[in-house]
């Protein structure tokens, strides 16, 4: 397993978020991004997870709810990557993938676009 401090991994997530175009970040709404050590036990290889209501599914009823949550999992990412450059790439892909879910893009379409 590749060694990396949590601080360094969190910085990679922050850098990936900084690369999201401003026209998209301006319309992101009520979503928070977290780095977690490990995913749920029932899916140990999961790299990221979006939990919430995508922007495309929100209606007039959407008010006063807790923020959507994007989790980026450090453990499985470091286990699957052999170099720091691979971690940088995988974190960027995972962040984009999960943000796409916030915009209502499903896994099938993300795989078609090469972000699966």
mmCIF file of C-alpha atoms in Angstrom:
data_model
loop_
_atom_site.group_PDB
_atom_site.id
_atom_site.type_symbol
_atom_site.label_atom_id
_atom_site.label_comp_id
_atom_site.label_asym_id
_atom_site.label_seq_id
_atom_site.Cartn_x
_atom_site.Cartn_y
_atom_site.Cartn_z
ATOM 1 C CA UNK A 1 0.000 0.000 0.000
ATOM 2 C CA UNK A 2 1.243 3.461 -0.879
ATOM 3 C CA UNK A 3 2.032 5.629 2.163
ATOM 4 C CA UNK A 4 0.595 9.148 2.343
ATOM 5 C CA UNK A 5 -0.406 11.370 5.231
ATOM 6 C CA UNK A 6 -4.023 12.335 5.648
ATOM 7 C CA UNK A 7 -3.007 15.980 5.324
ATOM 8 C CA UNK A 8 -1.412 15.327 1.925
ATOM 9 C CA UNK A 9 -4.436 13.331 0.751
ATOM 10 C CA UNK A 10 -6.800 16.091 1.883
ATOM 11 C CA UNK A 11 -4.695 18.604 -0.056
ATOM 12 C CA UNK A 12 -5.082 16.452 -3.201
ATOM 13 C CA UNK A 13 -8.861 16.496 -2.730
ATOM 14 C CA UNK A 14 -8.735 20.268 -2.276
ATOM 15 C CA UNK A 15 -6.652 20.648 -5.441
ATOM 16 C CA UNK A 16 -9.118 18.486 -7.378
ATOM 17 C CA UNK A 17 -11.984 20.682 -6.168
ATOM 18 C CA UNK A 18 -10.072 23.789 -7.244
ATOM 19 C CA UNK A 19 -9.959 22.410 -10.792
ATOM 20 C CA UNK A 20 -13.756 22.322 -11.085
ATOM 21 C CA UNK A 21 -14.730 25.124 -13.495
ATOM 22 C CA UNK A 22 -16.139 28.217 -11.741
ATOM 23 C CA UNK A 23 -19.336 28.071 -13.804
ATOM 24 C CA UNK A 24 -20.048 24.702 -12.152
ATOM 25 C CA UNK A 25 -18.953 25.577 -8.618
ATOM 26 C CA UNK A 26 -21.235 28.629 -8.728
ATOM 27 C CA UNK A 27 -24.280 26.408 -9.170
ATOM 28 C CA UNK A 28 -23.270 23.720 -6.689
ATOM 29 C CA UNK A 29 -25.638 24.069 -3.771
ATOM 30 C CA UNK A 30 -25.784 22.692 -0.257
ATOM 31 C CA UNK A 31 -23.035 20.086 -0.641
ATOM 32 C CA UNK A 32 -20.034 19.336 1.568
ATOM 33 C CA UNK A 33 -16.960 17.251 0.724
ATOM 34 C CA UNK A 34 -15.237 15.057 3.313
ATOM 35 C CA UNK A 35 -12.200 12.804 3.369
ATOM 36 C CA UNK A 36 -12.847 9.549 5.187
ATOM 37 C CA UNK A 37 -10.357 6.812 6.015
ATOM 38 C CA UNK A 38 -12.458 3.871 4.835
ATOM 39 C CA UNK A 39 -15.743 3.269 3.006
ATOM 40 C CA UNK A 40 -18.665 1.324 4.465
ATOM 41 C CA UNK A 41 -17.737 -2.280 5.301
ATOM 42 C CA UNK A 42 -20.139 -3.652 2.672
ATOM 43 C CA UNK A 43 -18.190 -1.927 -0.153
ATOM 44 C CA UNK A 44 -14.492 -1.922 0.857
ATOM 45 C CA UNK A 45 -13.177 -0.880 -2.583
ATOM 46 C CA UNK A 46 -15.408 2.197 -2.911
ATOM 47 C CA UNK A 47 -13.351 5.314 -3.670
ATOM 48 C CA UNK A 48 -16.077 7.924 -3.250
ATOM 49 C CA UNK A 49 -19.730 8.297 -2.402
ATOM 50 C CA UNK A 50 -22.376 10.953 -3.055
ATOM 51 C CA UNK A 51 -25.271 11.048 -0.594
ATOM 52 C CA UNK A 52 -28.047 13.524 -1.087
ATOM 53 C CA UNK A 53 -30.559 14.907 -3.545
ATOM 54 C CA UNK A 54 -29.095 15.793 -6.956
ATOM 55 C CA UNK A 55 -29.759 19.292 -8.226
ATOM 56 C CA UNK A 56 -31.910 17.830 -11.005
ATOM 57 C CA UNK A 57 -34.268 16.219 -8.456
ATOM 58 C CA UNK A 58 -34.750 19.227 -6.205
ATOM 59 C CA UNK A 59 -38.026 21.058 -6.265
ATOM 60 C CA UNK A 60 -39.927 23.611 -4.247
ATOM 61 C CA UNK A 61 -39.989 21.162 -1.353
ATOM 62 C CA UNK A 62 -36.183 21.334 -1.067
ATOM 63 C CA UNK A 63 -35.525 23.688 1.830
ATOM 64 C CA UNK A 64 -33.985 23.422 5.256
ATOM 65 C CA UNK A 65 -32.299 20.083 4.599
ATOM 66 C CA UNK A 66 -28.839 19.016 5.678
ATOM 67 C CA UNK A 67 -26.140 19.404 3.019
ATOM 68 C CA UNK A 68 -25.507 16.655 0.512
ATOM 69 C CA UNK A 69 -22.366 14.747 1.381
ATOM 70 C CA UNK A 70 -19.500 13.699 -0.862
ATOM 71 C CA UNK A 71 -17.057 11.317 0.801
ATOM 72 C CA UNK A 72 -13.653 10.558 -0.704
ATOM 73 C CA UNK A 73 -12.085 7.420 0.788
ATOM 74 C CA UNK A 74 -8.363 7.474 1.422
ATOM 75 C CA UNK A 75 -7.726 3.793 2.255
ATOM 76 C CA UNK A 76 -8.928 2.111 -0.940
ATOM 77 C CA UNK A 77 -7.433 4.865 -3.095
ATOM 78 C CA UNK A 78 -3.977 4.346 -1.588
ATOM 79 C CA UNK A 79 -4.316 0.559 -1.813
ATOM 80 C CA UNK A 80 -5.126 0.624 -5.541
ATOM 81 C CA UNK A 81 -2.447 3.149 -6.577
ATOM 82 C CA UNK A 82 1.238 2.390 -6.905
ATOM 83 C CA UNK A 83 2.578 5.951 -7.265
ATOM 84 C CA UNK A 84 1.769 9.413 -5.988
ATOM 85 C CA UNK A 85 0.922 10.465 -9.551
ATOM 86 C CA UNK A 86 -1.677 7.691 -9.733
ATOM 87 C CA UNK A 87 -3.200 8.948 -6.462
ATOM 88 C CA UNK A 88 -3.417 12.503 -7.849
ATOM 89 C CA UNK A 89 -5.185 11.192 -10.965
ATOM 90 C CA UNK A 90 -7.538 8.862 -9.080
ATOM 91 C CA UNK A 91 -8.516 11.536 -6.560
ATOM 92 C CA UNK A 92 -9.311 13.960 -9.387
ATOM 93 C CA UNK A 93 -11.420 11.368 -11.212
ATOM 94 C CA UNK A 94 -13.244 10.416 -8.009
ATOM 95 C CA UNK A 95 -13.988 14.027 -7.070
ATOM 96 C CA UNK A 96 -15.319 14.777 -10.561
ATOM 97 C CA UNK A 97 -17.364 11.549 -10.527
ATOM 98 C CA UNK A 98 -19.041 12.386 -7.212
ATOM 99 C CA UNK A 99 -19.684 16.016 -8.137
ATOM 100 C CA UNK A 100 -21.289 14.784 -11.351
ATOM 101 C CA UNK A 101 -23.744 12.819 -9.187
ATOM 102 C CA UNK A 102 -24.588 16.114 -7.432
ATOM 103 C CA UNK A 103 -25.530 17.411 -10.894
ATOM 104 C CA UNK A 104 -27.716 14.356 -11.532
ATOM 105 C CA UNK A 105 -25.382 12.397 -13.840
ATOM 106 C CA UNK A 106 -25.653 8.653 -13.211
ATOM 107 C CA UNK A 107 -22.896 6.007 -13.214
ATOM 108 C CA UNK A 108 -23.811 4.678 -16.659
ATOM 109 C CA UNK A 109 -23.373 8.096 -18.281
ATOM 110 C CA UNK A 110 -20.171 8.759 -16.332
ATOM 111 C CA UNK A 111 -18.696 5.495 -17.623
ATOM 112 C CA UNK A 112 -19.655 6.499 -21.172
ATOM 113 C CA UNK A 113 -17.843 9.813 -20.658
ATOM 114 C CA UNK A 114 -14.741 8.115 -19.248
ATOM 115 C CA UNK A 115 -15.255 9.246 -15.661
ATOM 116 C CA UNK A 116 -16.333 5.862 -14.294
#
